[in-house]
PDB file with one MODEL, atoms N, CA, C and O in Angstrom:
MODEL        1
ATOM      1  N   UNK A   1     -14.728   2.466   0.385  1.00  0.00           N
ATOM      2  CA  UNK A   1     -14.644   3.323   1.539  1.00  0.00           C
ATOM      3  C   UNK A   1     -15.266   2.572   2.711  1.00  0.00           C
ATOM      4  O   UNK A   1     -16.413   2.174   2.506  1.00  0.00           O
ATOM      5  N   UNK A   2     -14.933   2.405   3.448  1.00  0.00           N
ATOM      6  CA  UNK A   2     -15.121   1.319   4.912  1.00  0.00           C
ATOM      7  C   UNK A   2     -16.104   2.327   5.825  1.00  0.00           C
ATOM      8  O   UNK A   2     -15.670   3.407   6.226  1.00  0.00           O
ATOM      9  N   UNK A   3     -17.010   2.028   6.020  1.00  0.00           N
ATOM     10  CA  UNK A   3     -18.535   2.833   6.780  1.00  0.00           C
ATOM     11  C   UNK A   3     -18.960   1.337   7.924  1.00  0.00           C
ATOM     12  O   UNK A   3     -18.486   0.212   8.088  1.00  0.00           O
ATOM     13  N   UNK A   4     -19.788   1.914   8.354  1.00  0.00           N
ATOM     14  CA  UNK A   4     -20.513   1.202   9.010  1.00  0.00           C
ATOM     15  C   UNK A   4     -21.815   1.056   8.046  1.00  0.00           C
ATOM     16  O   UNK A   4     -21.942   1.550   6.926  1.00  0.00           O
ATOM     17  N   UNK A   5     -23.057  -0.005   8.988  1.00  0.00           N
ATOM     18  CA  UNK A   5     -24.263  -0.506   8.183  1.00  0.00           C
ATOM     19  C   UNK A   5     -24.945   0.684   7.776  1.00  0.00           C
ATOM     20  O   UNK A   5     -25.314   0.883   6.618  1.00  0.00           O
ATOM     21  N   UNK A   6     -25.135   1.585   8.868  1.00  0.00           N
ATOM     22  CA  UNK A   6     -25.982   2.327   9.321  1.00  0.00           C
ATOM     23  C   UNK A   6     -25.803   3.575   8.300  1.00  0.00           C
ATOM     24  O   UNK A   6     -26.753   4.211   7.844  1.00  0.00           O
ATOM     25  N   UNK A   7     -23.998   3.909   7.920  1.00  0.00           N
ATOM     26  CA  UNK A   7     -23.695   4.863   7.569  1.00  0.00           C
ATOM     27  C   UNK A   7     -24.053   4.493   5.711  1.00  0.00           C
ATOM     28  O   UNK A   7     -24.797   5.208   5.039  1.00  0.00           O
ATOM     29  N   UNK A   8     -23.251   3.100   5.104  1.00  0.00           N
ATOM     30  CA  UNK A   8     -24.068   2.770   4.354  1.00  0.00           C
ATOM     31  C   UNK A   8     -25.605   3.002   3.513  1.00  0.00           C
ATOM     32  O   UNK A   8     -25.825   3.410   2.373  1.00  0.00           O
ATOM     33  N   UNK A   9     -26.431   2.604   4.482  1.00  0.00           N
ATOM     34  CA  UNK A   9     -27.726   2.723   4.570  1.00  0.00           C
ATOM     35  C   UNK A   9     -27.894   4.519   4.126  1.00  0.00           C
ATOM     36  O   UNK A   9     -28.099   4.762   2.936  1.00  0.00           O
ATOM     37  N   UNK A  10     -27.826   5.357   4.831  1.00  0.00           N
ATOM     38  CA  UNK A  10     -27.701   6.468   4.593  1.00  0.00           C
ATOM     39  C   UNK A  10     -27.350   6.903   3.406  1.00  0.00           C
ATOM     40  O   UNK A  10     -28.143   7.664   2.852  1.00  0.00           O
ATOM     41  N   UNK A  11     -26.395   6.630   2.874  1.00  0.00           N
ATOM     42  CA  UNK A  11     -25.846   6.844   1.726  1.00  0.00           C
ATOM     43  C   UNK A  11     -26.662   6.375   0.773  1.00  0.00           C
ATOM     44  O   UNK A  11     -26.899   7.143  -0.159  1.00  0.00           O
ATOM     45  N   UNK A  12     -27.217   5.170   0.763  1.00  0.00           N
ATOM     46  CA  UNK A  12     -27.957   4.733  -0.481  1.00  0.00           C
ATOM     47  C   UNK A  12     -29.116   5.922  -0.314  1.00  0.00           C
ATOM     48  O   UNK A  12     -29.141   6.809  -1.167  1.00  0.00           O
ATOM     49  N   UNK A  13     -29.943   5.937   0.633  1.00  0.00           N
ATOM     50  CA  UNK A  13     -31.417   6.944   0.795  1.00  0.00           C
ATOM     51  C   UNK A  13     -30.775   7.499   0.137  1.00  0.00           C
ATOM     52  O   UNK A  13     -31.109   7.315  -1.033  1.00  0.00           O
ATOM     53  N   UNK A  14     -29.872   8.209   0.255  1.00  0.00           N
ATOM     54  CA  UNK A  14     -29.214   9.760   0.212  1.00  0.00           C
ATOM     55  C   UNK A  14     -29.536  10.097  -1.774  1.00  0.00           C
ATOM     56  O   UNK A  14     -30.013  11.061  -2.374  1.00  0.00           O
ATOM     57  N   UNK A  15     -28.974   8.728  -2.236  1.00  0.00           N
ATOM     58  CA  UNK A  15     -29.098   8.588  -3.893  1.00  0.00           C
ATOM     59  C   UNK A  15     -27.426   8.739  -3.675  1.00  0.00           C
ATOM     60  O   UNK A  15     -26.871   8.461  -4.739  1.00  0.00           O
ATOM     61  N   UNK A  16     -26.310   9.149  -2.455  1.00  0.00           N
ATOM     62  CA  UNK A  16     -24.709   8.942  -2.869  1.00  0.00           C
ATOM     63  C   UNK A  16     -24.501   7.762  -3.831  1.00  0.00           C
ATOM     64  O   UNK A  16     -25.321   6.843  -3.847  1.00  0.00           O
ATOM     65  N   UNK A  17     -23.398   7.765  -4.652  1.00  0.00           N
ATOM     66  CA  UNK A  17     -23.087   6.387  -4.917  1.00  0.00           C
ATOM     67  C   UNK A  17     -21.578   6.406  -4.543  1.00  0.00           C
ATOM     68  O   UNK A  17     -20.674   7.221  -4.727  1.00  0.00           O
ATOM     69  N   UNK A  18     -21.662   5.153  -3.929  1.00  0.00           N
ATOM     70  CA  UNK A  18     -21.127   4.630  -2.414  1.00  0.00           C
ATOM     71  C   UNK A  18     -20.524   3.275  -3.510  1.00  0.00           C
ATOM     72  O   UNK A  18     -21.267   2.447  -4.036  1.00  0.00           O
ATOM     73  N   UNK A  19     -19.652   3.307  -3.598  1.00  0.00           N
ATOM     74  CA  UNK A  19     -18.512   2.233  -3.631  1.00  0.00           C
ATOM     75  C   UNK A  19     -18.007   1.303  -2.460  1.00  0.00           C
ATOM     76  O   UNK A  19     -17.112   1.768  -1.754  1.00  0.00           O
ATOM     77  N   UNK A  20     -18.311   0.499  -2.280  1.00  0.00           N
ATOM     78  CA  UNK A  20     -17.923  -0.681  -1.258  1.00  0.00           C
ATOM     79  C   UNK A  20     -16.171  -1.245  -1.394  1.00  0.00           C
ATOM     80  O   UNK A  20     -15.722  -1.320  -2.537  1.00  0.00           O
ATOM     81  N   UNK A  21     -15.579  -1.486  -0.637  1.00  0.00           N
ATOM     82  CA  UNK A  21     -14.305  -1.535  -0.457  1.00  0.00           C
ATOM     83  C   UNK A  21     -13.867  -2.957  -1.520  1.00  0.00           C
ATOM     84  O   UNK A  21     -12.744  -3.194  -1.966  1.00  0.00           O
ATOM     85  N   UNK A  22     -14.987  -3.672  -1.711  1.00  0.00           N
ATOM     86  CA  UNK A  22     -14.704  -4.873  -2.966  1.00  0.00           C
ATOM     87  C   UNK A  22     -14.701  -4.020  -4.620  1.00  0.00           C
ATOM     88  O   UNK A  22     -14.109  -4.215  -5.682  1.00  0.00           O
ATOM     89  N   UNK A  23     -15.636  -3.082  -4.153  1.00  0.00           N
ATOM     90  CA  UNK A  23     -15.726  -2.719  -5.941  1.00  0.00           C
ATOM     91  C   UNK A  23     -14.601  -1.336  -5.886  1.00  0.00           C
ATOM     92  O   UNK A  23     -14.072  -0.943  -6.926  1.00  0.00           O
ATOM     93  N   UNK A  24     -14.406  -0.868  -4.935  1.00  0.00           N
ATOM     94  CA  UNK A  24     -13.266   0.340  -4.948  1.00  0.00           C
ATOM     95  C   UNK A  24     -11.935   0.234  -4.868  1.00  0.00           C
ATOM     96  O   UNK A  24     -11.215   1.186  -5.169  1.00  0.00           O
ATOM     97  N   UNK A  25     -11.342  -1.188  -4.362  1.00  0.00           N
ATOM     98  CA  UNK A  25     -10.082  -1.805  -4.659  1.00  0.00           C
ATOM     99  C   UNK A  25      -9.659  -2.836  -5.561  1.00  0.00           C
ATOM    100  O   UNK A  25      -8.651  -3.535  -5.666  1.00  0.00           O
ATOM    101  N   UNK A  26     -10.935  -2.693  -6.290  1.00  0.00           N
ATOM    102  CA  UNK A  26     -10.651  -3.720  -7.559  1.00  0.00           C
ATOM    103  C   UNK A  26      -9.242  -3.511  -8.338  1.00  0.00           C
ATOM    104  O   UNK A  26      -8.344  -4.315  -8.587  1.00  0.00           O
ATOM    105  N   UNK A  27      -9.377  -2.205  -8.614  1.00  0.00           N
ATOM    106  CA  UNK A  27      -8.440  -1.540  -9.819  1.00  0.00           C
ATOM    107  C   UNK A  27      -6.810  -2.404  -9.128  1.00  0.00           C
ATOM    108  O   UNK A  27      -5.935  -2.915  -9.827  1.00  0.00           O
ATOM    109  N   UNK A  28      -6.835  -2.315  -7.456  1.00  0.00           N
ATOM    110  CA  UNK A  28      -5.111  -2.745  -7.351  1.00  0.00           C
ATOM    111  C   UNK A  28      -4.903  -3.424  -7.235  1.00  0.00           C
ATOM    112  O   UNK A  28      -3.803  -3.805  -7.635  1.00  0.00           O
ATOM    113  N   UNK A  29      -6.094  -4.566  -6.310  1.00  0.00           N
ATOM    114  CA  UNK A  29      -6.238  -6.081  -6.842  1.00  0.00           C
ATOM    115  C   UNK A  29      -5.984  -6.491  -8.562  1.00  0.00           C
ATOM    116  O   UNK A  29      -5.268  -7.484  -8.692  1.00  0.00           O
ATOM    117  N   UNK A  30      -6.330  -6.046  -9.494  1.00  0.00           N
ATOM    118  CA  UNK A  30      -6.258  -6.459 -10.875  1.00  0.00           C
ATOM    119  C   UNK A  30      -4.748  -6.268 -11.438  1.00  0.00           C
ATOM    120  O   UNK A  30      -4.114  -7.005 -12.193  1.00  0.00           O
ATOM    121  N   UNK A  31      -4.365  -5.003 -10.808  1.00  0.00           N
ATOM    122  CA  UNK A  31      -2.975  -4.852 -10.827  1.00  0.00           C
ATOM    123  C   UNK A  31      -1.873  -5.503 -10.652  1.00  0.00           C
ATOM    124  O   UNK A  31      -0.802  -5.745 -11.210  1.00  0.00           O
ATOM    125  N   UNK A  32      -2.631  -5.776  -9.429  1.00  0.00           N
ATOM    126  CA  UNK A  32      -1.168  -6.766  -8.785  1.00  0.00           C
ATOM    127  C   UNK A  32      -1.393  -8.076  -9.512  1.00  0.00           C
ATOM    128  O   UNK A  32      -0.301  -8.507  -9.884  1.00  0.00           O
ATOM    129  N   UNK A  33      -2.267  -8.775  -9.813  1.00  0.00           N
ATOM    130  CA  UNK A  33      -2.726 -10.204 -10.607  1.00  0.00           C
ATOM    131  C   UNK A  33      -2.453 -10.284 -11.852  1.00  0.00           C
ATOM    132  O   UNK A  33      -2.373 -11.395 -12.375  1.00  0.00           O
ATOM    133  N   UNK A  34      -2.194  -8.763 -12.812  1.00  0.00           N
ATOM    134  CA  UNK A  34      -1.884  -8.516 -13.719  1.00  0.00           C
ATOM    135  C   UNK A  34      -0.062  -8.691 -13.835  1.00  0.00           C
ATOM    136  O   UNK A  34       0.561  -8.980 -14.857  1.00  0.00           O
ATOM    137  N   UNK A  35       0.472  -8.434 -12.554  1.00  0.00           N
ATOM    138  CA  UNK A  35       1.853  -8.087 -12.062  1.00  0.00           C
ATOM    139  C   UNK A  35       2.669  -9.944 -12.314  1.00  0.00           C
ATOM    140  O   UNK A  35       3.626 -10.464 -12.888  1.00  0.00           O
ATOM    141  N   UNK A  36       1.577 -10.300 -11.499  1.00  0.00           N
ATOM    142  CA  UNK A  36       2.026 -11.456 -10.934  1.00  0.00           C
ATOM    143  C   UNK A  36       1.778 -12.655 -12.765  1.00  0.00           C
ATOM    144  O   UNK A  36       2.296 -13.745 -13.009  1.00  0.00           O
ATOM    145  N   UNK A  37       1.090 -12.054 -13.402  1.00  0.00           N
ATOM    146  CA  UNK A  37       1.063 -12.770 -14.758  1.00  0.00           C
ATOM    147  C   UNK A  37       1.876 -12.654 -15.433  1.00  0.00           C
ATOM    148  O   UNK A  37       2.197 -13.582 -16.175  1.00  0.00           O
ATOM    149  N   UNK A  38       2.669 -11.201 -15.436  1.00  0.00           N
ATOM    150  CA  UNK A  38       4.027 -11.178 -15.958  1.00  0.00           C
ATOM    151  C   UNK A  38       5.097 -11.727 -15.380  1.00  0.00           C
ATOM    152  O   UNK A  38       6.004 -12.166 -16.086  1.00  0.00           O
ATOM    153  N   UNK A  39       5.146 -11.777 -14.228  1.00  0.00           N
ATOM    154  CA  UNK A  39       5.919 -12.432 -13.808  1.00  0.00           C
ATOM    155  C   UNK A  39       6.208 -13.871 -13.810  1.00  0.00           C
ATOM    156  O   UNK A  39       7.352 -14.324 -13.846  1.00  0.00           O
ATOM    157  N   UNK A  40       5.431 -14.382 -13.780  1.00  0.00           N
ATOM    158  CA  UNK A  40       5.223 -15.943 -14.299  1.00  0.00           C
ATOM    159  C   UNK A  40       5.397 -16.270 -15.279  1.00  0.00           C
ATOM    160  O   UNK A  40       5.949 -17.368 -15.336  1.00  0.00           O
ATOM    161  N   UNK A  41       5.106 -15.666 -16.482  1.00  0.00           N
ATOM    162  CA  UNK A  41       5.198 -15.851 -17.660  1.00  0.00           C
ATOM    163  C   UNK A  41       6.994 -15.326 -18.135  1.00  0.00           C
ATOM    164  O   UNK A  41       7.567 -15.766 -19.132  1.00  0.00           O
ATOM    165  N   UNK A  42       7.550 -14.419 -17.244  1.00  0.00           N
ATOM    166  CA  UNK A  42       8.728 -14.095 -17.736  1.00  0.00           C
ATOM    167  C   UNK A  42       8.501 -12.721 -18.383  1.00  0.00           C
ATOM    168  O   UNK A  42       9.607 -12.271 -18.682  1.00  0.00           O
ATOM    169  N   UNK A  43       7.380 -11.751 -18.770  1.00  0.00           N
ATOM    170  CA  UNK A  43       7.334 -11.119 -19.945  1.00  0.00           C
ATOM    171  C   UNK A  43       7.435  -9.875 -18.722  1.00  0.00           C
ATOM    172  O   UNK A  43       7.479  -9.899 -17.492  1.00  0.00           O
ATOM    173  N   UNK A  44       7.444  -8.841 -19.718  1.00  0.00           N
ATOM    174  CA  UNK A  44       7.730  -7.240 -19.591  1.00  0.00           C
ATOM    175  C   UNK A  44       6.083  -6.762 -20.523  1.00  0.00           C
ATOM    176  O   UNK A  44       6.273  -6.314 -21.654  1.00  0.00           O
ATOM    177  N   UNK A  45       5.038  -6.834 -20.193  1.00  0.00           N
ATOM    178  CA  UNK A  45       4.070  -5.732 -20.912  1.00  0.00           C
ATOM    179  C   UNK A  45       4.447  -4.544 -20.963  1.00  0.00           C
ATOM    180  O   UNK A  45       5.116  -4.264 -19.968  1.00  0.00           O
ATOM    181  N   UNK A  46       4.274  -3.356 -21.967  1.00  0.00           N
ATOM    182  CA  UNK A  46       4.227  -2.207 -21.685  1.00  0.00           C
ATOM    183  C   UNK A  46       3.219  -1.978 -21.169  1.00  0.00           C
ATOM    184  O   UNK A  46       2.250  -2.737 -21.156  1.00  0.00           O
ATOM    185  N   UNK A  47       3.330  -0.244 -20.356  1.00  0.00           N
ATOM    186  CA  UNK A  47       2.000   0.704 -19.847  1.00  0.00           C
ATOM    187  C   UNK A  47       0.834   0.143 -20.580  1.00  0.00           C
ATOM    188  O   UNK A  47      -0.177  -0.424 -20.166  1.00  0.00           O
ATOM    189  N   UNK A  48       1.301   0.496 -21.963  1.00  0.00           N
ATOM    190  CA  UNK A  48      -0.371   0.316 -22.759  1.00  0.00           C
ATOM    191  C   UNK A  48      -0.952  -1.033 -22.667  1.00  0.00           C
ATOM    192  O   UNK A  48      -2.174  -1.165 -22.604  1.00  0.00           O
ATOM    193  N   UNK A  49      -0.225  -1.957 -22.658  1.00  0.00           N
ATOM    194  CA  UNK A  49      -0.884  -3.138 -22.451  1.00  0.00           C
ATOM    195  C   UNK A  49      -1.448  -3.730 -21.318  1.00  0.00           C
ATOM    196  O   UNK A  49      -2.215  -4.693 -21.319  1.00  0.00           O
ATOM    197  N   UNK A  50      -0.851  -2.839 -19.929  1.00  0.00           N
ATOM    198  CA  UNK A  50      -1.611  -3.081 -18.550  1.00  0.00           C
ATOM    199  C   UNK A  50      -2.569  -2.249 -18.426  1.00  0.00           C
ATOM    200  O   UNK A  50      -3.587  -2.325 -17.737  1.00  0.00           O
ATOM    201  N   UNK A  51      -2.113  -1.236 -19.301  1.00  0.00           N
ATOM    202  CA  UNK A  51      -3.920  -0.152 -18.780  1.00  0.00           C
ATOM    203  C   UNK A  51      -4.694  -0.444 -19.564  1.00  0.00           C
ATOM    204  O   UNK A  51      -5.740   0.201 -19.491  1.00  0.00           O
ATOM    205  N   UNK A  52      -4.604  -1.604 -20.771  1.00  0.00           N
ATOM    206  CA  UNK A  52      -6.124  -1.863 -21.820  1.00  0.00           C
ATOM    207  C   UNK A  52      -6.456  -3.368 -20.809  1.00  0.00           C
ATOM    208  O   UNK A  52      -7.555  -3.885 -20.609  1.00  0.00           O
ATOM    209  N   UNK A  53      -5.727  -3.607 -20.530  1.00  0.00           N
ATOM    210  CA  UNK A  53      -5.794  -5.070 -19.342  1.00  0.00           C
ATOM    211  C   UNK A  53      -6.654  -4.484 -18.220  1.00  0.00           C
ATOM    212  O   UNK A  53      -7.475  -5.265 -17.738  1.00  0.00           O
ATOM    213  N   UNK A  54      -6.607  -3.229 -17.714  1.00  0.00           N
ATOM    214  CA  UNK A  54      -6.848  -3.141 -16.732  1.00  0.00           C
ATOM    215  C   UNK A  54      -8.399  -2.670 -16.709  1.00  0.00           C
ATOM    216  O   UNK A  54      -9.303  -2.885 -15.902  1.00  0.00           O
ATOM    217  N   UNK A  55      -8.328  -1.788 -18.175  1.00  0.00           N
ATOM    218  CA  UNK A  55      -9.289  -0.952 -18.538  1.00  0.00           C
ATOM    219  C   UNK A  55     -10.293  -1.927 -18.629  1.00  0.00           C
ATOM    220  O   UNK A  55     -11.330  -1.521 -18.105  1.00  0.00           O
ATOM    221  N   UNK A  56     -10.402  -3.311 -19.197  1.00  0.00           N
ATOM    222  CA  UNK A  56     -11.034  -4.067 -19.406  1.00  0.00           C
ATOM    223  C   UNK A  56     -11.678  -4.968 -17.861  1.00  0.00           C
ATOM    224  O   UNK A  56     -12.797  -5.480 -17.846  1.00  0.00           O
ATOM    225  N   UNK A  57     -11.014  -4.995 -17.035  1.00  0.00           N
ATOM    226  CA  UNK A  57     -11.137  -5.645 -16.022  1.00  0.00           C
ATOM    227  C   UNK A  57     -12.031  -4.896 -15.298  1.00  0.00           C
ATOM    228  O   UNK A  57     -12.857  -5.521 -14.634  1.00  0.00           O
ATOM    229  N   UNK A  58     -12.055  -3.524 -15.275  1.00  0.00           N
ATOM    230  CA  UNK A  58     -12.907  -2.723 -14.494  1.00  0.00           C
ATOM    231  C   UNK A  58     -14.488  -2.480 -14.926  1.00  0.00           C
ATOM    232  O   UNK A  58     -15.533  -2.420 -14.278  1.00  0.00           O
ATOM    233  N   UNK A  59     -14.105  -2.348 -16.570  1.00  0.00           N
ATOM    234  CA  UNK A  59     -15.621  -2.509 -17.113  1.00  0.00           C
ATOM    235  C   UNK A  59     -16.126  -3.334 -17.188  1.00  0.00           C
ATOM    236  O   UNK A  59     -17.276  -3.016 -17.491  1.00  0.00           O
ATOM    237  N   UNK A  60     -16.006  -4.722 -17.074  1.00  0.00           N
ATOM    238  CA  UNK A  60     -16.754  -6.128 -16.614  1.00  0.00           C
ATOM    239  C   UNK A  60     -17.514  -5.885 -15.525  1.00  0.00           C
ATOM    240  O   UNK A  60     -18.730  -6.023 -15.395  1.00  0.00           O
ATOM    241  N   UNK A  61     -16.123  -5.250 -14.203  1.00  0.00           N
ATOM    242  CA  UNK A  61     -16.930  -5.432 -12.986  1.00  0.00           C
ATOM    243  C   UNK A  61     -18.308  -4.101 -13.432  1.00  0.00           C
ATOM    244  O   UNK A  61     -19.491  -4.361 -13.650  1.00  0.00           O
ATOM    245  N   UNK A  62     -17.718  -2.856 -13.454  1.00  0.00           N
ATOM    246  CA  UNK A  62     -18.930  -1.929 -13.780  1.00  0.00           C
ATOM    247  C   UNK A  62     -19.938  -2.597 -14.245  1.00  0.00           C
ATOM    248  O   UNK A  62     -20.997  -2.528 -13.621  1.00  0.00           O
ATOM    249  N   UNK A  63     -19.859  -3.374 -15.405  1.00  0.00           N
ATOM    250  CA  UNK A  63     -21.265  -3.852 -16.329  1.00  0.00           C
ATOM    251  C   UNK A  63     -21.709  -5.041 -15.086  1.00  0.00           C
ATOM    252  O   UNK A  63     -22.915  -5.286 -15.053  1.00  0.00           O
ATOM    253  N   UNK A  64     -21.094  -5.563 -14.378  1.00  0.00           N
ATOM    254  CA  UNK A  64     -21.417  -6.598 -13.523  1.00  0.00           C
ATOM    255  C   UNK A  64     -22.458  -6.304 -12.199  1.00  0.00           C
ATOM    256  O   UNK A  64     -23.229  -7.009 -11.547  1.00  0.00           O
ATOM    257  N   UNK A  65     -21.972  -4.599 -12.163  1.00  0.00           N
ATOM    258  CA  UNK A  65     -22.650  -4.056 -10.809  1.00  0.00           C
ATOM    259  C   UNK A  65     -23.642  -4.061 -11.639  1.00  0.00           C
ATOM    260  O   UNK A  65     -24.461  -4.934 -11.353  1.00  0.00           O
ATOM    261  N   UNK A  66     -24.020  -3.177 -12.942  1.00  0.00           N
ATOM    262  CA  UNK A  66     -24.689  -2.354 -13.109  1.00  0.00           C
ATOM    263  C   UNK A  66     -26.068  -3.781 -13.084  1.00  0.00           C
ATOM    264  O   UNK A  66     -27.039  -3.784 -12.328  1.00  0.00           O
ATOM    265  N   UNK A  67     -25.758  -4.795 -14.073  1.00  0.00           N
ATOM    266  CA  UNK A  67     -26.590  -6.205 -14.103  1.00  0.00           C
ATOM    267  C   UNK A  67     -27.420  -6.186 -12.796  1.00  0.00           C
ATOM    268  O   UNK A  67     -28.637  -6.048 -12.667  1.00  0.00           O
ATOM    269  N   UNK A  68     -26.401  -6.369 -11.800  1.00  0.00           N
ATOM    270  CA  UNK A  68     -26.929  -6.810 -10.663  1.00  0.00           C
ATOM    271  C   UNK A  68     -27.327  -5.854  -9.672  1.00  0.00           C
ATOM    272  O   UNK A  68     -27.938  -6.205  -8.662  1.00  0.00           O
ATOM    273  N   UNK A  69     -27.075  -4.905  -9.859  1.00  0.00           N
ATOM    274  CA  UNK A  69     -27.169  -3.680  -8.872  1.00  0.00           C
ATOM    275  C   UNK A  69     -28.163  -2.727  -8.939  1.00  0.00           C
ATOM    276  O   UNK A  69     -28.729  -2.069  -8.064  1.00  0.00           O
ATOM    277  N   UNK A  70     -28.312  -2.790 -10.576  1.00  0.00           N
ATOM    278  CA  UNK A  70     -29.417  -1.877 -10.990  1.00  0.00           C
ATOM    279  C   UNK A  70     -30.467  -1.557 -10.739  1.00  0.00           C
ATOM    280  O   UNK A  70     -31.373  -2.335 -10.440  1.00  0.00           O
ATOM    281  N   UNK A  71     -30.611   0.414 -10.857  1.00  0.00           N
ATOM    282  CA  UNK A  71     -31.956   0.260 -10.249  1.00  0.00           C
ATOM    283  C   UNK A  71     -32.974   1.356 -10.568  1.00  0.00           C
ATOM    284  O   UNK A  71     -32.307   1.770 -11.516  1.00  0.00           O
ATOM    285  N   UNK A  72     -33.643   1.870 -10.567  1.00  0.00           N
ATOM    286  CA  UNK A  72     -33.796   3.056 -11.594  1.00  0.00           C
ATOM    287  C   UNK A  72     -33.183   3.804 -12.474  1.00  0.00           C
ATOM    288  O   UNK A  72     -33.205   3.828 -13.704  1.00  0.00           O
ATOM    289  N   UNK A  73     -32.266   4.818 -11.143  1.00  0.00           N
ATOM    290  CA  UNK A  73     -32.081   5.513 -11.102  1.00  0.00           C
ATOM    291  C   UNK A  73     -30.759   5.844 -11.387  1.00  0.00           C
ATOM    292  O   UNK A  73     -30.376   6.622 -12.261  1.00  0.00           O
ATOM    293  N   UNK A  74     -29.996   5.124 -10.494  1.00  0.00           N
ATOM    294  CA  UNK A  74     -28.195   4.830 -10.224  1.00  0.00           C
ATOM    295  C   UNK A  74     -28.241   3.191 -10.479  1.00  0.00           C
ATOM    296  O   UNK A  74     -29.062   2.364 -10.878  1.00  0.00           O
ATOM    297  N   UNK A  75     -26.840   3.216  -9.999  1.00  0.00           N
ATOM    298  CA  UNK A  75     -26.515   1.759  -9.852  1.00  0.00           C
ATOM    299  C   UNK A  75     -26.142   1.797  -8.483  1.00  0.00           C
ATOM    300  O   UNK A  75     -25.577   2.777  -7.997  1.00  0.00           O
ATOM    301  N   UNK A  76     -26.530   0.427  -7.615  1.00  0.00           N
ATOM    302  CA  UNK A  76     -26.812   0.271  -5.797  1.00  0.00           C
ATOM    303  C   UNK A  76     -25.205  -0.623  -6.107  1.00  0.00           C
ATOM    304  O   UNK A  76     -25.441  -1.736  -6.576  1.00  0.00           O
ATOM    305  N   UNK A  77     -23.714  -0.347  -5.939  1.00  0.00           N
ATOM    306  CA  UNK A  77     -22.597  -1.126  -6.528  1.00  0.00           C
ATOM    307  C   UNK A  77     -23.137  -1.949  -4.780  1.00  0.00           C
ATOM    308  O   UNK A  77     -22.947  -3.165  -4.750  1.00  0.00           O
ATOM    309  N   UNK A  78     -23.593  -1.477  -3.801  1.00  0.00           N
ATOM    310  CA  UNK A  78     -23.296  -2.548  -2.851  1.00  0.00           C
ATOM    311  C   UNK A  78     -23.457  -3.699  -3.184  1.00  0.00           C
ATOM    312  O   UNK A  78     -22.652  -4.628  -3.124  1.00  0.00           O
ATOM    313  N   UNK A  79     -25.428  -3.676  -3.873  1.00  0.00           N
ATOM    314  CA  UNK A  79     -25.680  -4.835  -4.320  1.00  0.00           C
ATOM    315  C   UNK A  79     -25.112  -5.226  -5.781  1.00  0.00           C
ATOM    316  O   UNK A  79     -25.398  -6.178  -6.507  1.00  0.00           O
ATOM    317  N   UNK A  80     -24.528  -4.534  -5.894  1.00  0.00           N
ATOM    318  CA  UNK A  80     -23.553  -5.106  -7.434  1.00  0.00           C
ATOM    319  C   UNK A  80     -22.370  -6.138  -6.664  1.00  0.00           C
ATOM    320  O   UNK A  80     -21.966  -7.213  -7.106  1.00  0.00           O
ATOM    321  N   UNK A  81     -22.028  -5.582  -5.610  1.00  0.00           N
ATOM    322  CA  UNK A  81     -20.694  -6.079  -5.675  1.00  0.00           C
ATOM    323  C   UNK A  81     -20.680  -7.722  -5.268  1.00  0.00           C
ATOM    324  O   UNK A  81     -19.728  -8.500  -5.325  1.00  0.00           O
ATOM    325  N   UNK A  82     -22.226  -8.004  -4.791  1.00  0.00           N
ATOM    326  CA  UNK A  82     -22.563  -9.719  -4.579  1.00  0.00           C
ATOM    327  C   UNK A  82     -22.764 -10.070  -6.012  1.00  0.00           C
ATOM    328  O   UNK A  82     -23.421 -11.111  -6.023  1.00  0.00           O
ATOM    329  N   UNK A  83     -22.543  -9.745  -7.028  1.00  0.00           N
ATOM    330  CA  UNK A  83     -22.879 -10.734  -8.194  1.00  0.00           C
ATOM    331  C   UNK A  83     -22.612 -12.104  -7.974  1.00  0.00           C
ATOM    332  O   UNK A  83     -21.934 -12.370  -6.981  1.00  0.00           O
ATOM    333  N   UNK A  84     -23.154 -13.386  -8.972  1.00  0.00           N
ATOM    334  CA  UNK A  84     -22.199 -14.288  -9.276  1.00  0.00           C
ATOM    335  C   UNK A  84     -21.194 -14.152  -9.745  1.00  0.00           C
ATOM    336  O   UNK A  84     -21.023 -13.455 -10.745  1.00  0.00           O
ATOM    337  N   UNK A  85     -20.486 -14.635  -9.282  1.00  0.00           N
ATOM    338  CA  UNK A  85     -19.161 -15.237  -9.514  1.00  0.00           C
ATOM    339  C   UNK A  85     -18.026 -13.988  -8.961  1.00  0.00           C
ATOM    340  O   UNK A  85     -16.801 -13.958  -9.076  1.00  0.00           O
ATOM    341  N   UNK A  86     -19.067 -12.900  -8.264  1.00  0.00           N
ATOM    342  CA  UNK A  86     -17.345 -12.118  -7.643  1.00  0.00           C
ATOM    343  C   UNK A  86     -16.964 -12.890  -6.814  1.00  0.00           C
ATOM    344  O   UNK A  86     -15.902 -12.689  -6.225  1.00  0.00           O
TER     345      UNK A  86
ENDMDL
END
């Protein structure tokens, strides 16, 4: 969701958890990269095989925020979403 610093900021005090536009468009980014693998390769996956593809791609990043983001209470995904290697 696209905020400003300020509005951000707010949100964390607040305890919201605030998804940053890197960790909240992951899912169609992975999609389309997922798209573009079939396509290259020539193949047809079924549904089930892009949503365990996909399912998997999202819980990395989750476990990735949570590593790096973590913090008592919640998970801070802003500071998740600087991990290494995003």
């Amino acid at each position: 969701m696209p905020t400003t610093i300020d509005a951000t900021d707010l949100f964390l005090e607040a305890g919201v958890l605030f998804a940053p536009g890197k960790a909240a468009n992951a899912g169609g980014v992975a999609t389309s990269g997922l798209e573009m693998a079939q396509n290259a390769a020539r193949l047809g996956w079924k549904a089930e095989k892009v949503d365990a593809r996909l399912h998997h791609i999202m819980l990395d990043i989750h476990h990735a925020c949570v590593e790096y983001g973590g913090e008592a209470s919640q998970t801070n995904y802003v500071r998740g979403r600087i991990s290494p290697g995003s």
